[in-house]
Coordinates of C-alpha atoms in Angstrom, one line a residue:
Chain Z
M26 CA 65.7 -127.9 -20.1
A27 CA 62.4 -129.4 -19.2
G28 CA 61.4 -130.6 -22.6
K29 CA 60.5 -134.2 -23.1
S30 CA 63.2 -135.4 -20.8
G31 CA 62.3 -138.0 -18.3
A32 CA 58.9 -139.4 -17.9
T33 CA 56.2 -137.1 -19.3
P34 CA 53.9 -136.0 -16.4
S35 CA 50.3 -137.1 -16.8
T36 CA 48.1 -134.2 -18.1
Y37 CA 44.5 -133.6 -18.5
S38 CA 42.4 -131.3 -20.7
P39 CA 40.7 -128.4 -18.8
S40 CA 37.7 -128.4 -21.1
P41 CA 34.7 -130.4 -20.0
T42 CA 34.3 -133.6 -22.0
T43 CA 31.1 -134.1 -23.9
Q44 CA 30.8 -137.7 -22.8
N45 CA 29.8 -136.8 -19.3
K46 CA 27.1 -134.4 -20.4
K47 CA 23.5 -135.7 -20.6
R48 CA 21.8 -135.4 -23.9
P49 CA 20.0 -132.0 -23.9
P50 CA 16.2 -132.6 -23.9
I51 CA 16.0 -130.2 -26.9
F52 CA 16.9 -133.0 -29.4
S53 CA 13.7 -135.0 -28.6
D54 CA 11.5 -132.0 -29.4
V55 CA 10.1 -131.8 -32.9
D56 CA 11.4 -128.3 -33.4
W57 CA 14.8 -127.1 -32.5
V58 CA 17.5 -125.1 -34.2
R59 CA 20.8 -126.6 -35.2
S60 CA 23.8 -124.9 -33.6
D61 CA 25.1 -123.8 -37.0
G62 CA 21.6 -122.5 -38.1
R63 CA 21.1 -125.0 -40.8
G64 CA 17.8 -126.7 -41.7
F65 CA 17.5 -130.4 -40.8
H66 CA 17.8 -131.4 -44.5
Q67 CA 20.5 -128.9 -45.4
C68 CA 24.2 -129.9 -45.8
R69 CA 27.2 -127.9 -44.7
P70 CA 28.8 -125.7 -47.4
A71 CA 31.5 -127.8 -49.1
F72 CA 34.8 -126.5 -50.1
L73 CA 36.8 -128.8 -52.4
R74 CA 40.2 -128.4 -54.1
T75 CA 42.4 -130.8 -56.0
G76 CA 46.2 -130.7 -56.1
A77 CA 46.7 -130.0 -52.4
V78 CA 49.9 -132.0 -52.1
N79 CA 52.5 -131.5 -54.9
S80 CA 54.6 -134.6 -54.2
A81 CA 51.6 -137.0 -54.6
S82 CA 50.3 -138.4 -57.9
G83 CA 47.0 -136.8 -57.0
S84 CA 45.4 -135.2 -54.0
A85 CA 42.5 -133.3 -52.7
Y86 CA 41.5 -131.1 -49.8
A87 CA 37.9 -131.0 -48.4
E88 CA 36.4 -128.7 -45.9
F89 CA 32.9 -129.2 -44.7
G90 CA 32.2 -126.8 -41.8
N91 CA 34.9 -127.6 -39.3
T92 CA 35.8 -131.0 -40.8
K93 CA 39.0 -130.7 -42.7
V94 CA 40.6 -133.5 -44.6
I95 CA 43.5 -134.0 -47.0
V96 CA 43.8 -137.1 -49.2
S97 CA 46.9 -138.1 -51.2
V98 CA 47.0 -140.8 -53.8
F99 CA 50.3 -142.4 -54.8
G100 CA 50.9 -144.7 -57.7
P101 CA 50.0 -146.9 -59.4
R102 CA 53.4 -148.2 -58.1
E103 CA 55.1 -151.5 -57.7
S104 CA 53.3 -153.7 -55.2
K105 CA 55.2 -154.9 -52.1
K106 CA 57.7 -157.7 -52.9
A107 CA 55.8 -160.2 -50.7
M108 CA 52.6 -159.8 -52.7
M109 CA 51.7 -162.6 -55.2
Y110 CA 51.3 -161.8 -58.9
S111 CA 47.9 -160.4 -59.6
D112 CA 46.1 -159.6 -62.9
S113 CA 44.2 -156.8 -61.3
G114 CA 45.6 -153.8 -59.4
R115 CA 45.5 -153.4 -55.6
L116 CA 44.0 -150.6 -53.6
N117 CA 45.6 -149.7 -50.3
C118 CA 43.8 -147.3 -47.9
N119 CA 44.9 -145.6 -44.7
V120 CA 43.0 -143.1 -42.6
S121 CA 44.7 -141.3 -39.7
Y122 CA 43.9 -138.3 -37.4
T123 CA 46.2 -135.5 -36.3
T124 CA 46.6 -135.3 -32.5
F125 CA 44.8 -132.0 -32.4
A126 CA 41.8 -133.1 -34.6
T127 CA 39.5 -133.9 -31.7
P128 CA 38.5 -131.6 -28.8
V129 CA 40.6 -133.8 -26.4
R130 CA 44.1 -134.4 -27.6
G131 CA 44.4 -137.9 -29.2
Q132 CA 47.3 -140.2 -30.0
G133 CA 47.2 -139.4 -33.7
S134 CA 47.3 -143.1 -34.6
D135 CA 45.9 -144.9 -37.6
H136 CA 42.1 -145.5 -37.7
K137 CA 41.9 -149.1 -38.8
E138 CA 38.1 -149.3 -39.0
F139 CA 37.8 -146.2 -41.2
S140 CA 40.7 -147.5 -43.4
S141 CA 38.8 -150.6 -44.1
I142 CA 35.5 -148.8 -44.7
L143 CA 37.2 -146.4 -47.1
H144 CA 38.7 -149.3 -49.0
K145 CA 35.3 -151.0 -49.4
A146 CA 33.7 -147.8 -50.4
L147 CA 36.2 -147.0 -53.2
E148 CA 36.9 -150.6 -54.4
G149 CA 33.7 -150.9 -56.4
A150 CA 34.2 -147.7 -58.4
I151 CA 37.9 -148.2 -59.4
I152 CA 38.7 -150.1 -62.6
L153 CA 41.4 -152.2 -60.9
D154 CA 42.1 -154.1 -64.2
S155 CA 43.6 -151.0 -65.6
F156 CA 46.7 -151.2 -63.5
P157 CA 47.7 -154.9 -63.1
K158 CA 50.6 -156.0 -60.8
T159 CA 50.6 -152.6 -59.1
T160 CA 49.2 -150.8 -56.1
V161 CA 47.4 -147.5 -55.7
D162 CA 47.8 -146.0 -52.2
V163 CA 45.1 -143.7 -50.9
F164 CA 46.2 -142.0 -47.7
A165 CA 43.9 -139.7 -45.7
L166 CA 44.7 -137.3 -42.9
V167 CA 41.9 -135.7 -40.9
L168 CA 43.3 -132.3 -39.9
E169 CA 40.2 -131.4 -37.8
S170 CA 37.2 -133.5 -36.9
G171 CA 34.0 -131.6 -36.9
G172 CA 31.6 -134.5 -37.5
G173 CA 30.7 -136.6 -40.5
D174 CA 34.4 -137.3 -40.9
L175 CA 34.1 -140.6 -42.8
P176 CA 31.8 -139.4 -45.6
V177 CA 34.0 -136.4 -46.1
V178 CA 37.1 -138.7 -46.3
I179 CA 35.4 -140.9 -48.8
S180 CA 34.2 -138.1 -51.1
C181 CA 37.6 -136.4 -50.9
A182 CA 39.4 -139.7 -51.7
S183 CA 37.5 -140.2 -54.9
L184 CA 38.3 -136.6 -55.9
A185 CA 42.0 -137.3 -55.2
L186 CA 41.8 -140.5 -57.3
A187 CA 40.3 -138.6 -60.2
D188 CA 43.1 -136.0 -59.8
A189 CA 45.7 -138.8 -60.0
G190 CA 44.1 -140.0 -63.2
I191 CA 43.1 -143.4 -61.8
M192 CA 40.4 -144.9 -64.0
M193 CA 37.0 -145.1 -62.3
Y194 CA 33.4 -145.9 -63.4
D195 CA 32.2 -142.7 -61.7
L196 CA 33.1 -140.3 -58.9
I197 CA 32.0 -141.4 -55.4
A198 CA 29.9 -139.1 -53.2
S199 CA 29.1 -140.0 -49.6
V200 CA 26.7 -138.4 -47.2
S201 CA 25.4 -139.5 -43.7
V202 CA 22.2 -138.8 -41.8
S203 CA 21.7 -138.9 -38.1
C204 CA 18.4 -139.9 -36.4
L205 CA 17.8 -137.6 -33.4
G206 CA 14.5 -138.4 -31.7
K207 CA 11.8 -137.7 -34.3
N208 CA 14.0 -135.9 -36.7
L209 CA 16.4 -136.8 -39.4
V210 CA 19.4 -134.6 -39.5
I211 CA 21.6 -134.6 -42.6
D212 CA 25.4 -134.1 -42.6
P213 CA 25.6 -134.0 -38.7
I214 CA 28.3 -132.1 -36.8
S215 CA 30.2 -133.7 -33.8
D216 CA 27.7 -132.7 -31.2
E217 CA 24.7 -134.0 -33.1
E218 CA 26.6 -137.3 -33.8
S219 CA 27.4 -137.8 -30.1
Y220 CA 23.7 -137.7 -29.2
Q221 CA 22.3 -139.6 -32.2
D222 CA 20.0 -142.6 -31.9
G223 CA 21.1 -144.0 -35.2
S224 CA 23.1 -143.1 -38.2
L225 CA 22.9 -144.0 -41.9
M226 CA 25.7 -143.5 -44.4
I227 CA 25.4 -144.0 -48.2
T228 CA 28.3 -144.0 -50.6
C229 CA 27.2 -143.9 -54.2
M230 CA 28.2 -143.2 -57.7
P231 CA 25.8 -140.4 -58.6
S232 CA 25.7 -140.5 -62.4
R233 CA 25.3 -144.3 -62.5
N234 CA 22.8 -144.3 -59.6
E235 CA 24.6 -147.2 -57.9
V236 CA 25.4 -147.6 -54.2
T237 CA 28.8 -148.9 -53.3
Q238 CA 28.3 -148.9 -49.6
L239 CA 25.4 -148.5 -47.1
T240 CA 25.9 -148.5 -43.4
V241 CA 23.1 -148.4 -40.9
T242 CA 23.7 -148.3 -37.1
G243 CA 21.4 -147.8 -34.2
E244 CA 17.7 -147.7 -33.9
W245 CA 15.6 -147.2 -37.1
S246 CA 12.1 -147.8 -38.2
T247 CA 11.5 -148.9 -41.8
P248 CA 9.8 -145.7 -43.0
K249 CA 12.6 -143.7 -41.4
I250 CA 15.2 -145.7 -43.3
H251 CA 13.4 -145.1 -46.5
E252 CA 13.2 -141.4 -45.8
A253 CA 16.9 -141.2 -44.8
M254 CA 18.0 -143.0 -47.9
E255 CA 16.1 -140.7 -50.2
L256 CA 17.7 -137.7 -48.4
C257 CA 21.2 -139.2 -48.7
L258 CA 20.8 -140.1 -52.4
D259 CA 19.5 -136.6 -53.2
A260 CA 22.4 -135.0 -51.3
C261 CA 24.9 -137.4 -52.9
S262 CA 23.8 -136.3 -56.4
K263 CA 24.2 -132.7 -55.5
L264 CA 27.6 -133.3 -53.9
G265 CA 28.6 -135.2 -57.1
K266 CA 27.9 -132.1 -59.1
I267 CA 30.0 -130.0 -56.9
M268 CA 32.9 -132.5 -57.1
R269 CA 32.5 -132.6 -60.9
S270 CA 32.7 -128.8 -61.2
C271 CA 35.7 -128.8 -58.9
L272 CA 37.5 -131.1 -61.3
K273 CA 36.5 -129.1 -64.3
E274 CA 37.7 -126.0 -62.7
A275 CA 41.1 -127.5 -62.0
A276 CA 41.4 -128.8 -65.6
S277 CA 40.3 -125.7 -67.4
P278 CA 43.4 -123.5 -67.1
V279 CA 45.5 -126.2 -68.6
Q280 CA 43.5 -126.3 -71.8
E281 CA 43.8 -122.5 -72.4
Chain M
M165 CA 79.7 -139.1 -73.8
S166 CA 76.6 -137.8 -71.9
N167 CA 77.7 -134.3 -73.1
D168 CA 76.9 -135.3 -76.6
L169 CA 73.7 -137.0 -75.4
S170 CA 72.5 -133.8 -73.7
S171 CA 72.2 -131.9 -76.9
E172 CA 69.9 -134.6 -78.4
M173 CA 67.8 -135.5 -75.4
E174 CA 64.6 -134.1 -74.1
V175 CA 65.1 -131.9 -71.1
D176 CA 62.9 -134.0 -68.8
A177 CA 64.6 -137.2 -69.8
F178 CA 68.0 -135.7 -69.2
R179 CA 66.8 -134.5 -65.8
R180 CA 65.7 -138.0 -64.7
L181 CA 68.7 -139.8 -66.1
F182 CA 71.5 -137.5 -65.1
P183 CA 70.0 -135.4 -62.2
L184 CA 73.4 -134.3 -60.9
R185 CA 74.7 -133.2 -64.4
F186 CA 71.3 -131.4 -64.9
H187 CA 71.7 -129.4 -61.8
E188 CA 75.4 -128.7 -62.2
R189 CA 74.7 -127.3 -65.7
H190 CA 72.3 -124.9 -64.1
L191 CA 74.8 -124.0 -61.3
Q192 CA 77.4 -123.0 -63.9
E193 CA 75.0 -120.4 -65.1
S194 CA 74.2 -119.3 -61.5
I195 CA 70.6 -120.2 -61.9
R196 CA 68.4 -123.1 -60.6
P197 CA 65.8 -125.2 -62.4
D198 CA 63.0 -123.2 -60.9
A199 CA 64.5 -120.0 -62.1
R200 CA 65.8 -118.9 -58.7
P201 CA 69.3 -117.4 -58.2
L202 CA 71.4 -119.5 -55.9
G203 CA 70.9 -117.4 -52.7
K204 CA 67.1 -116.9 -53.0
A205 CA 64.5 -118.7 -50.9
R206 CA 61.2 -119.8 -52.4
D207 CA 57.9 -117.8 -51.8
T208 CA 56.8 -118.2 -48.2
S209 CA 53.5 -117.7 -46.6
V210 CA 52.0 -118.0 -43.1
A211 CA 48.3 -118.3 -42.2
L212 CA 47.3 -118.3 -38.5
G213 CA 44.4 -120.1 -36.9
A214 CA 44.1 -122.9 -39.4
V215 CA 42.7 -125.4 -36.9
A216 CA 39.7 -124.4 -34.7
S217 CA 40.0 -127.4 -32.3
A218 CA 43.5 -126.2 -31.2
D219 CA 44.4 -123.3 -28.8
G220 CA 46.9 -122.0 -31.4
S221 CA 47.7 -123.1 -34.9
A222 CA 49.4 -122.0 -38.1
L223 CA 50.0 -123.2 -41.6
A224 CA 53.4 -122.3 -43.2
K225 CA 54.3 -122.8 -46.8
I226 CA 57.8 -122.5 -48.3
G227 CA 57.4 -123.2 -52.0
C228 CA 55.6 -126.5 -52.0
T229 CA 56.7 -127.6 -48.5
T230 CA 53.7 -127.2 -46.3
M231 CA 53.6 -127.5 -42.5
L232 CA 50.6 -127.4 -40.1
A233 CA 51.4 -126.7 -36.5
A234 CA 48.9 -126.7 -33.7
I235 CA 49.1 -126.3 -29.9
K236 CA 46.8 -127.9 -27.4
M237 CA 47.0 -126.7 -23.8
E238 CA 46.6 -129.3 -21.0
V239 CA 47.1 -129.1 -17.3
M240 CA 49.8 -130.9 -15.4
T241 CA 51.2 -131.0 -11.9
P242 CA 54.7 -129.5 -12.0
T243 CA 57.7 -131.3 -10.6
T244 CA 59.0 -130.3 -7.3
E245 CA 62.3 -129.0 -8.8
S246 CA 60.5 -126.6 -11.1
A247 CA 57.3 -125.9 -9.1
D248 CA 56.5 -122.6 -10.9
E249 CA 57.2 -123.7 -14.5
G250 CA 55.1 -125.2 -17.2
C251 CA 56.3 -127.5 -20.0
I252 CA 56.4 -127.7 -23.8
A253 CA 56.3 -131.0 -25.6
I254 CA 57.2 -130.8 -29.3
D255 CA 56.5 -133.5 -31.8
F256 CA 57.1 -133.6 -35.6
H257 CA 55.1 -135.9 -37.7
M258 CA 55.5 -137.0 -41.3
P259 CA 52.2 -138.7 -42.2
P260 CA 52.1 -140.9 -45.3
I261 CA 50.2 -138.2 -47.3
C262 CA 53.3 -135.9 -47.4
S263 CA 55.7 -137.9 -49.6
P264 CA 55.8 -141.0 -51.7
L265 CA 58.7 -142.2 -49.5
V266 CA 56.6 -142.5 -46.3
R267 CA 54.2 -145.4 -45.9
P268 CA 51.9 -146.3 -43.0
G269 CA 53.7 -148.3 -40.4
R270 CA 57.1 -147.3 -41.8
P271 CA 57.8 -143.8 -40.5
A272 CA 60.2 -141.5 -42.2
E273 CA 63.8 -141.5 -40.8
A274 CA 63.9 -137.8 -40.9
A275 CA 60.9 -137.3 -38.6
P276 CA 62.5 -138.0 -35.2
V277 CA 65.7 -136.1 -36.2
I278 CA 63.7 -133.0 -37.1
S279 CA 61.6 -133.5 -34.0
K280 CA 64.6 -133.4 -31.7
Q281 CA 66.2 -130.4 -33.6
L282 CA 62.9 -128.4 -33.3
S283 CA 62.6 -129.3 -29.6
D284 CA 66.3 -128.3 -28.9
T285 CA 66.0 -125.1 -30.9
I286 CA 62.7 -123.8 -29.4
L287 CA 63.6 -124.7 -25.8
S288 CA 67.2 -123.4 -25.9
S289 CA 66.4 -120.2 -27.8
G290 CA 64.7 -118.8 -24.7
M291 CA 61.7 -117.7 -26.9
I292 CA 59.3 -118.8 -24.2
N293 CA 59.7 -118.2 -20.5
L294 CA 58.4 -121.5 -19.0
K295 CA 57.4 -119.5 -15.8
E296 CA 54.7 -117.9 -17.9
L297 CA 53.1 -121.3 -18.2
S298 CA 52.6 -121.7 -14.4
L299 CA 49.0 -121.5 -13.1
V300 CA 49.2 -122.3 -9.3
S301 CA 52.7 -122.7 -8.1
G302 CA 53.5 -126.3 -7.2
K303 CA 49.9 -127.4 -7.9
A304 CA 49.1 -126.8 -11.6
A305 CA 50.9 -125.6 -14.7
W306 CA 50.3 -125.7 -18.4
M307 CA 51.7 -128.4 -20.6
A308 CA 51.7 -127.1 -24.2
Y309 CA 51.6 -129.9 -26.7
L310 CA 52.9 -128.6 -30.0
D311 CA 52.4 -131.0 -32.9
I312 CA 53.7 -130.2 -36.3
Y313 CA 52.5 -132.1 -39.3
C314 CA 54.2 -132.1 -42.7
L315 CA 51.5 -132.0 -45.3
D316 CA 53.7 -131.8 -48.3
A317 CA 57.5 -132.5 -48.2
D318 CA 59.6 -130.7 -50.8
G319 CA 62.9 -129.9 -49.1
A320 CA 63.9 -127.5 -46.2
L321 CA 61.5 -129.3 -43.9
F322 CA 63.2 -128.0 -40.7
D323 CA 62.8 -124.3 -41.9
A324 CA 59.1 -124.7 -42.6
A325 CA 58.5 -126.6 -39.4
L326 CA 60.2 -124.0 -37.3
L327 CA 58.4 -121.2 -39.0
S328 CA 55.0 -122.9 -38.4
A329 CA 55.9 -123.6 -34.8
V330 CA 56.8 -120.0 -33.9
A331 CA 53.7 -118.8 -35.8
A332 CA 51.5 -121.2 -33.8
F333 CA 53.0 -119.8 -30.6
S334 CA 52.2 -116.3 -31.7
H335 CA 48.6 -117.3 -32.5
L336 CA 48.2 -119.1 -29.1
Q337 CA 45.3 -118.0 -27.0
I338 CA 45.5 -119.5 -23.5
P339 CA 42.0 -120.5 -22.3
V340 CA 40.8 -118.7 -19.1
V341 CA 40.6 -121.3 -16.4
S342 CA 39.6 -121.5 -12.7
L343 CA 40.1 -124.0 -9.9
N344 CA 37.0 -126.1 -9.1
D345 CA 36.2 -127.6 -5.7
D346 CA 38.1 -130.9 -6.5
G347 CA 41.2 -128.9 -7.1
R348 CA 41.0 -129.5 -10.8
V349 CA 41.5 -126.8 -13.4
V350 CA 38.5 -126.2 -15.6
V351 CA 37.8 -123.8 -18.5
V352 CA 35.7 -120.8 -17.8
S353 CA 33.2 -120.8 -20.6
D354 CA 31.7 -117.6 -21.9
E355 CA 28.1 -118.7 -21.3
D356 CA 28.3 -118.9 -17.5
G357 CA 30.6 -115.9 -17.3
G358 CA 27.9 -114.0 -15.4
K359 CA 27.5 -116.3 -12.5
L360 CA 31.2 -117.0 -11.8
E361 CA 31.6 -119.1 -8.7
K362 CA 35.4 -119.1 -8.8
E363 CA 37.8 -116.4 -9.8
P364 CA 39.8 -117.3 -12.9
V365 CA 43.4 -118.0 -12.1
N366 CA 44.9 -116.6 -15.3
K367 CA 42.8 -113.6 -16.3
E368 CA 45.8 -111.6 -17.4
K369 CA 47.9 -114.3 -19.0
R370 CA 46.1 -115.0 -22.2
K371 CA 49.1 -114.6 -24.5
L372 CA 52.7 -115.7 -24.2
K373 CA 55.4 -113.1 -24.5
L374 CA 57.7 -114.3 -27.2
S375 CA 61.2 -112.9 -26.9
S376 CA 64.0 -113.6 -29.4
I377 CA 62.1 -115.6 -31.9
P378 CA 64.3 -118.1 -33.8
F379 CA 64.3 -118.3 -37.6
S380 CA 66.3 -120.7 -39.8
L381 CA 67.7 -121.2 -43.3
T382 CA 68.9 -124.4 -44.7
C383 CA 71.5 -124.3 -47.5
V384 CA 72.8 -127.0 -49.7
L385 CA 76.6 -127.1 -50.1
H386 CA 77.8 -128.6 -53.4
K387 CA 81.4 -128.2 -54.5
N388 CA 81.9 -124.4 -54.2
Y389 CA 78.2 -123.5 -54.5
I390 CA 75.8 -122.5 -51.8
L391 CA 72.1 -122.9 -52.6
A392 CA 69.6 -121.4 -50.2
D393 CA 66.3 -123.2 -49.4
P394 CA 66.8 -126.4 -51.4
T395 CA 63.9 -128.4 -52.9
A396 CA 63.7 -132.1 -52.2
E397 CA 65.3 -132.9 -55.5
E398 CA 68.2 -130.6 -54.8
E399 CA 68.6 -132.1 -51.3
S400 CA 68.7 -135.6 -52.6
V401 CA 71.1 -135.0 -55.5
M402 CA 73.7 -132.7 -53.9
E403 CA 76.4 -133.3 -51.4
T404 CA 75.4 -131.9 -48.0
I405 CA 73.2 -129.4 -46.2
L406 CA 73.9 -126.8 -43.5
T407 CA 71.1 -125.4 -41.3
V408 CA 71.7 -122.1 -39.5
V409 CA 69.3 -120.8 -36.8
L410 CA 69.5 -117.2 -35.7
D411 CA 67.3 -115.4 -33.2
S412 CA 65.7 -112.0 -33.8
S413 CA 68.8 -110.2 -32.5
F414 CA 71.0 -112.1 -35.0
Q415 CA 72.5 -114.3 -32.3
L416 CA 73.4 -117.8 -33.4
V417 CA 71.1 -120.4 -31.8
S418 CA 72.1 -123.5 -33.7
L419 CA 74.2 -124.7 -36.5
Y420 CA 73.7 -128.2 -38.0
K421 CA 75.6 -130.0 -40.7
P422 CA 74.9 -133.7 -41.0
G423 CA 78.1 -135.1 -42.4
G424 CA 78.5 -135.3 -46.2
P425 CA 81.6 -135.2 -48.4
V426 CA 81.9 -131.4 -48.5
L427 CA 83.6 -129.8 -45.5
A428 CA 82.2 -126.6 -44.4
Q429 CA 85.0 -124.1 -44.2
T430 CA 84.8 -121.0 -42.0
S431 CA 84.2 -118.8 -45.0
V432 CA 81.3 -121.1 -46.2
I433 CA 79.7 -121.0 -42.7
Q434 CA 80.1 -117.2 -42.7
D435 CA 78.4 -117.0 -46.1
C436 CA 75.5 -119.2 -44.8
V437 CA 75.1 -117.1 -41.7
A438 CA 75.0 -114.0 -43.9
L439 CA 72.3 -115.5 -46.1
T440 CA 70.3 -116.5 -42.9
R441 CA 70.5 -112.9 -41.7
Q442 CA 68.8 -111.7 -44.9
R443 CA 66.3 -114.5 -44.7
L444 CA 65.5 -113.7 -41.1
K445 CA 64.3 -110.2 -42.1
E446 CA 62.1 -111.6 -44.8
L447 CA 60.6 -114.2 -42.4
Q448 CA 60.1 -111.6 -39.6
K449 CA 58.1 -109.5 -42.0
I450 CA 56.0 -112.4 -43.2
L451 CA 55.2 -113.4 -39.6
N452 CA 54.4 -109.9 -38.5
E453 CA 52.1 -109.4 -41.4
A454 CA 50.3 -112.6 -40.6
V455 CA 49.9 -111.5 -37.0
S456 CA 48.6 -108.1 -37.9
D457 CA 46.2 -109.6 -40.5
M458 CA 44.7 -111.8 -37.7
E459 CA 44.3 -108.9 -35.3
E460 CA 42.4 -106.8 -37.9
D461 CA 39.8 -109.6 -38.3

């Protein structure tokens, strides 16, 4: 049968790729309507659940619009044999995409850059001294990419860590803002991200009011950066509350 | 000696220290640690359309074992030998999230085995007529990329993967396409449907006709016992497994027994086939309900 035998013929996706399209002029106007009908400063509705993967020590599923992510946490478990002795614990992060996550079929390989950003975002919040000599593994799989993937992965990962009972100073909430012409658009979808002039992502611990990571790319003016940071911090504290209530919900039936 | 210990020990400790004895104790009473009788499968559910970025997708759960299957349709030039046939490429993935045994860069041994089994089963069962995937004879045909991701591994991986795969095919909506001036196939979007320059080439063929859908049941063989739909713990502790695949008219599609110290006698195989027949009816019902639920929406 003609399965995967022999050389796979080269294929192409029949859907038009977004890269070839010019940026619609609408984005440079002051007033336009986002394709999902949200206001510029309105985040997508967040759906969060812990305990998505039974075989993991802790896990969480997050769905923000079309962005769907699962994060599993394993450990603390024995570090690799080759690792030197260490008084504090180690954190190991990995982010990968499914082949069908993006509009054009991908290779489903590891996302090295995101893995390292996730590591840096989480590192500051975890009390690594609480598990010496061992490693905590945080693995994320993006089931579907609908824009703002990285902030969703980070928030979901901190929820999974909490589910696994890893000691942290606080939960970590992450939100990004895109700059499109004159407007700041919070929690952008893929289309908005592909036409953005610049992007800003904040990862913070909402109840301590501390930022663990701040990434700015593209073209920004100083007042715009201030405005974007205010927007993000405000959204992070709201997201933090949603995450907290999700954890409480998961814990309450046990107490009964 | 451990007999004496068992009366004094906590159940959980006994389970971890003597997993085989723990399970055999249960088997003597014809019950399993999760309160199932030996021949009963775990609760199973199917949800269609879990991934919006794919042309067809499904999420299948058997107990805790969770599989996400999605199909993406791409266009290829068919080979000269089979000018009017499309192609199906099936891949099974076990990402590190699914089990503590899988780590990044060190893929699970089971993944390529299951991948090959799935590919063989789906293609040889005759469920899909590859001619239906043809667009323009000799020029263009569909390549259906089916990728199955294990999200949570807790035994009977093949059964769950096959269920999610057939469910994804029953959810598949083939995009309407037309040939453009360069001879490439492009999707006809709803927006410019009014001012169509080219006639779509596949207006009628939006759904694949699925004949004789295969369903499977994996059983653990241990001494004289047969346990249907094992958990990961049962698979790891006991002697061997046997997977039976039947199609919807109860014809045998495949039988797989990967070694192990227990020999599968004819009577044992017959028992497993009988269990699979029962399971097939359950699975058919679950799949049909999922399909009709989707059509109502």
